[in-house]
Short mmCIF file of N, CA and C in Angstrom, two decimals:
data_model
loop_
_atom_site.label_atom_id
_atom_site.label_comp_id
_atom_site.label_asym_id
_atom_site.label_seq_id
_atom_site.Cartn_x
_atom_site.Cartn_y
_atom_site.Cartn_z
N MET A 1 168.93 24.69 136.67
CA MET A 1 168.31 25.00 136.06
C MET A 1 166.31 25.40 135.94
N ILE A 2 166.10 24.83 136.49
CA ILE A 2 164.30 24.56 136.15
C ILE A 2 164.41 25.27 137.30
N THR A 3 164.84 24.86 137.85
CA THR A 3 164.39 25.36 139.65
C THR A 3 164.55 27.66 139.80
N SER A 4 165.24 27.65 138.90
CA SER A 4 165.49 29.40 138.79
C SER A 4 165.05 29.95 138.31
N LYS A 5 164.49 28.80 136.89
CA LYS A 5 163.35 29.57 136.23
C LYS A 5 162.13 29.65 136.98
N ILE A 6 161.75 29.11 137.63
CA ILE A 6 160.75 28.71 137.94
C ILE A 6 160.76 30.25 138.68
N LEU A 7 161.64 30.05 139.85
CA LEU A 7 161.98 31.00 141.36
C LEU A 7 161.98 32.61 140.62
N GLY A 8 162.08 32.52 139.22
CA GLY A 8 162.52 33.69 138.78
C GLY A 8 160.74 34.39 137.97
N MET A 9 159.38 33.17 138.24
CA MET A 9 158.47 33.95 138.09
C MET A 9 157.30 33.61 138.41
N LYS A 10 157.97 33.98 140.04
CA LYS A 10 157.72 34.17 141.41
C LYS A 10 155.78 35.28 141.21
N HIS A 11 156.39 36.15 140.88
CA HIS A 11 154.28 37.81 140.62
C HIS A 11 153.82 36.50 139.42
N GLU A 12 154.22 35.08 138.81
CA GLU A 12 153.25 34.27 138.16
C GLU A 12 152.55 33.44 138.64
N MET A 13 152.56 32.95 139.86
CA MET A 13 152.54 32.26 141.02
C MET A 13 150.87 31.94 141.18
N ILE A 14 150.23 31.45 141.65
CA ILE A 14 148.74 31.45 142.22
C ILE A 14 148.85 29.92 143.31
N LEU A 15 148.43 30.36 144.04
CA LEU A 15 148.39 29.34 145.57
C LEU A 15 146.85 28.58 145.88
N VAL A 16 146.80 27.29 145.99
CA VAL A 16 145.46 26.63 146.38
C VAL A 16 145.63 26.42 146.87
N ARG A 17 144.88 26.23 147.94
CA ARG A 17 144.06 25.31 149.18
C ARG A 17 143.00 25.02 149.02
N VAL A 18 142.66 23.56 149.11
CA VAL A 18 142.30 22.77 149.37
C VAL A 18 141.91 22.52 150.88
N TYR A 19 140.63 22.86 151.18
CA TYR A 19 140.22 23.17 152.96
C TYR A 19 140.31 20.92 153.38
N GLY A 20 140.38 20.91 154.65
CA GLY A 20 140.28 19.60 154.52
C GLY A 20 138.51 19.27 155.36
N HIS A 21 138.26 17.71 155.35
CA HIS A 21 137.16 17.78 155.62
C HIS A 21 136.68 17.84 157.94
N ASN A 22 135.74 18.54 156.84
CA ASN A 22 135.25 19.02 157.85
C ASN A 22 135.99 20.08 158.28
N SER A 23 136.50 20.85 158.35
CA SER A 23 137.13 21.99 159.08
C SER A 23 136.41 23.13 158.58
N GLU A 24 135.39 23.05 158.34
CA GLU A 24 134.61 24.46 158.02
C GLU A 24 133.53 24.69 159.15
N LEU A 25 133.72 23.20 160.28
CA LEU A 25 133.70 22.81 161.63
C LEU A 25 134.13 24.86 162.18
N MET A 26 135.16 24.74 162.01
CA MET A 26 135.96 26.01 162.92
C MET A 26 136.74 26.72 162.40
N ILE A 27 136.19 26.97 160.68
CA ILE A 27 136.79 28.22 160.32
C ILE A 27 135.38 28.22 159.66
N ASP A 28 135.42 29.59 159.68
CA ASP A 28 133.98 30.40 159.28
C ASP A 28 133.65 30.75 157.77
N ARG A 29 134.11 30.43 156.93
CA ARG A 29 133.83 30.15 155.13
C ARG A 29 134.40 31.52 154.68
N LYS A 30 132.10 32.03 155.06
CA LYS A 30 132.61 33.91 154.43
C LYS A 30 132.96 34.21 154.88
N SER A 31 133.66 34.18 156.41
CA SER A 31 134.84 35.62 156.44
C SER A 31 135.76 35.44 156.17
N GLU A 32 136.06 34.15 156.27
CA GLU A 32 137.21 34.14 155.40
C GLU A 32 137.87 35.03 154.10
N ILE A 33 136.67 34.51 153.11
CA ILE A 33 136.75 35.15 151.92
C ILE A 33 136.58 37.03 152.10
N ARG A 34 135.57 37.58 153.14
CA ARG A 34 135.07 38.60 153.30
C ARG A 34 136.75 39.09 153.74
N ASN A 35 137.51 38.99 154.42
CA ASN A 35 138.17 39.53 154.94
C ASN A 35 139.65 39.73 153.62
N MET A 36 139.48 38.45 153.29
CA MET A 36 140.72 38.25 152.20
C MET A 36 140.68 39.63 151.28
N ARG A 37 139.25 39.38 150.68
CA ARG A 37 138.42 40.70 149.99
C ARG A 37 139.19 42.09 150.61
N LEU A 38 138.21 42.07 151.97
CA LEU A 38 138.73 44.13 152.84
C LEU A 38 140.38 44.44 153.09
N LEU A 39 141.40 42.72 153.35
CA LEU A 39 142.31 43.15 153.40
C LEU A 39 143.38 43.52 152.20
N HIS A 40 142.82 42.27 150.82
CA HIS A 40 143.05 43.19 149.70
C HIS A 40 142.99 44.37 149.02
N ALA A 41 141.91 44.67 148.97
CA ALA A 41 140.53 46.24 149.38
C ALA A 41 142.48 47.52 149.46
N ASN A 42 143.24 47.13 150.74
CA ASN A 42 143.80 48.03 151.47
C ASN A 42 144.93 47.62 151.95
N ASP A 43 145.61 46.43 150.18
CA ASP A 43 146.23 46.40 150.35
C ASP A 43 147.61 46.04 151.95
N CYS A 44 146.80 44.94 151.93
CA CYS A 44 147.26 44.44 152.77
C CYS A 44 147.14 42.37 153.25
N GLY A 45 146.85 41.76 151.43
CA GLY A 45 147.21 40.75 151.93
C GLY A 45 146.92 40.60 149.97
N SER A 46 146.85 39.13 150.03
CA SER A 46 146.95 38.72 148.75
C SER A 46 145.25 38.32 147.86
N GLU A 47 145.67 38.96 146.40
CA GLU A 47 143.95 39.47 145.97
C GLU A 47 143.86 37.97 146.00
N LEU A 48 141.96 37.42 146.08
CA LEU A 48 141.40 36.45 146.35
C LEU A 48 140.92 35.82 144.55
N TYR A 49 141.35 34.88 143.77
CA TYR A 49 141.01 35.07 142.29
C TYR A 49 140.01 33.91 142.28
N ALA A 50 139.61 33.64 143.39
CA ALA A 50 139.14 32.67 143.11
C ALA A 50 138.14 31.74 144.64
N SER A 51 137.12 31.51 144.81
CA SER A 51 137.00 30.25 145.11
C SER A 51 135.67 29.06 145.40
N PHE A 52 135.58 27.77 145.05
CA PHE A 52 135.55 27.28 145.14
C PHE A 52 134.95 26.33 146.84
N LYS A 53 134.04 25.35 145.85
CA LYS A 53 132.98 24.70 147.05
C LYS A 53 134.33 24.14 148.07
N ASN A 54 135.54 23.71 148.09
CA ASN A 54 136.54 22.94 149.05
C ASN A 54 137.45 23.70 149.19
N GLY A 55 137.10 24.72 148.62
CA GLY A 55 139.14 25.87 148.59
C GLY A 55 139.12 27.54 148.04
N LEU A 56 139.92 27.97 148.28
CA LEU A 56 140.13 29.20 147.04
C LEU A 56 141.67 29.04 146.30
N ALA A 57 141.96 30.13 145.70
CA ALA A 57 143.20 30.90 144.72
C ALA A 57 143.07 32.04 145.04
N TYR A 58 144.83 32.02 144.77
CA TYR A 58 144.80 33.23 145.62
C TYR A 58 146.31 33.01 144.84
N GLN A 59 146.70 34.80 145.26
CA GLN A 59 148.18 35.62 144.89
C GLN A 59 148.43 34.66 145.78
N PHE A 60 149.96 35.22 144.79
CA PHE A 60 150.76 34.60 146.00
C PHE A 60 152.34 35.76 146.26
N LEU A 61 151.94 36.48 147.49
CA LEU A 61 152.60 37.33 147.98
C LEU A 61 153.85 36.80 148.35
N PRO A 62 155.20 36.90 147.80
CA PRO A 62 156.86 36.86 148.50
C PRO A 62 156.97 37.61 149.42
N GLY A 63 157.83 36.57 150.32
CA GLY A 63 158.44 37.91 151.92
C GLY A 63 159.65 36.40 152.63
N ALA A 64 159.85 36.85 153.26
CA ALA A 64 160.30 35.93 154.08
C ALA A 64 159.71 35.82 155.07
N THR A 65 159.77 34.46 156.66
CA THR A 65 159.01 34.38 157.64
C THR A 65 159.96 34.48 158.38
N LEU A 66 159.46 35.52 159.16
CA LEU A 66 159.75 36.06 160.48
C LEU A 66 160.80 35.21 161.69
N ASP A 67 161.61 35.77 162.67
CA ASP A 67 162.36 34.21 163.11
C ASP A 67 163.06 35.60 164.61
N LEU A 68 163.59 34.57 165.58
CA LEU A 68 163.52 35.87 167.09
C LEU A 68 164.95 37.01 166.34
N GLU A 69 165.83 37.07 165.62
CA GLU A 69 166.20 37.06 164.88
C GLU A 69 165.96 38.35 164.17
N THR A 70 165.04 38.57 163.43
CA THR A 70 164.69 39.78 162.10
C THR A 70 163.90 40.27 163.37
N VAL A 71 163.27 39.75 163.83
CA VAL A 71 162.36 40.10 164.69
C VAL A 71 162.64 41.83 164.98
N VAL A 72 163.36 41.19 166.23
CA VAL A 72 164.43 42.92 167.01
C VAL A 72 165.77 43.49 166.00
N ASP A 73 165.38 43.17 164.59
CA ASP A 73 165.72 43.98 163.35
C ASP A 73 165.53 44.96 164.18
N PRO A 74 166.81 46.87 163.70
CA PRO A 74 165.61 47.74 163.79
C PRO A 74 165.40 47.87 162.75
N CYS A 75 166.20 47.62 161.28
CA CYS A 75 165.48 47.92 160.13
C CYS A 75 164.25 46.73 159.26
N ILE A 76 164.29 46.00 160.81
CA ILE A 76 162.48 45.13 160.04
C ILE A 76 161.50 45.79 161.34
N TYR A 77 161.21 45.79 162.14
CA TYR A 77 160.53 45.78 163.19
C TYR A 77 159.58 46.87 163.37
N PRO A 78 160.20 48.22 162.52
CA PRO A 78 159.73 49.07 162.13
C PRO A 78 158.27 49.04 161.42
N LEU A 79 158.78 48.41 160.36
CA LEU A 79 158.40 48.00 159.08
C LEU A 79 156.53 46.98 159.46
N ILE A 80 157.52 46.14 160.28
CA ILE A 80 155.87 45.25 161.13
C ILE A 80 154.93 46.15 161.97
N ALA A 81 155.65 46.76 162.64
CA ALA A 81 154.49 48.03 163.29
C ALA A 81 154.34 49.12 162.83
N ARG A 82 154.16 49.29 161.64
CA ARG A 82 154.01 50.07 160.54
C ARG A 82 153.23 48.85 159.22
N ALA A 83 153.02 48.06 159.09
CA ALA A 83 151.42 46.85 158.59
C ALA A 83 150.41 46.83 159.26
N CYS A 84 151.31 45.92 160.32
CA CYS A 84 150.82 45.88 161.64
C CYS A 84 149.35 46.89 161.50
N ALA A 85 149.44 48.73 161.94
CA ALA A 85 148.84 49.45 162.27
C ALA A 85 147.76 49.79 161.07
N LYS A 86 148.73 49.84 159.89
CA LYS A 86 147.61 50.10 158.67
C LYS A 86 146.41 49.17 159.30
N MET A 87 146.94 47.79 159.02
CA MET A 87 145.95 46.76 159.23
C MET A 87 144.84 46.87 160.31
N HIS A 88 144.94 47.15 161.45
CA HIS A 88 144.72 47.19 162.49
C HIS A 88 143.99 48.81 161.59
N SER A 89 144.03 49.45 161.25
CA SER A 89 143.52 51.06 161.44
C SER A 89 142.46 50.53 159.98
N ILE A 90 141.90 50.13 159.18
CA ILE A 90 141.21 49.19 158.28
C ILE A 90 138.98 49.42 158.91
N LYS A 91 139.02 50.68 157.88
CA LYS A 91 137.70 50.54 158.62
C LYS A 91 136.62 49.08 157.72
N CYS A 92 135.57 48.73 158.81
CA CYS A 92 134.89 47.67 157.86
C CYS A 92 133.44 48.07 158.20
N LYS A 93 132.59 48.05 157.15
CA LYS A 93 131.21 48.75 156.75
C LYS A 93 130.54 47.21 156.92
N GLY A 94 129.64 47.03 158.64
CA GLY A 94 128.41 46.70 158.88
C GLY A 94 129.41 45.37 159.92
N LYS A 95 128.29 44.75 159.82
CA LYS A 95 129.62 43.91 161.56
C LYS A 95 131.16 43.73 161.30
N LEU A 96 131.55 43.99 161.92
CA LEU A 96 132.65 42.86 162.36
C LEU A 96 133.93 42.24 161.70
N VAL A 97 134.67 42.48 161.41
CA VAL A 97 135.49 41.21 160.85
C VAL A 97 136.20 40.30 161.78
N ALA A 98 135.29 38.55 162.00
CA ALA A 98 135.82 37.85 162.41
C ALA A 98 137.14 37.50 162.54
#
């Protein structure tokens, strides 16, 4: 009963990501935040609610993970192609988004 109540409230969920030790050596956190904001502004990603020294808080977007069956589904792959085209057509100001 509690699980179904929680699942019905997905629109209110927030994801919190805590960075691992020295992960900034592999990932440019400023670029990550800039990219999240750019994608959200173009309706291609989660809204960033907060960033802090060792992590992020951002919007949960419900969905399903694609697998070999769904990725070739004639009802699904055109949606994937459309989403990819939309994301890749975003114009960036200044330096390239890495």
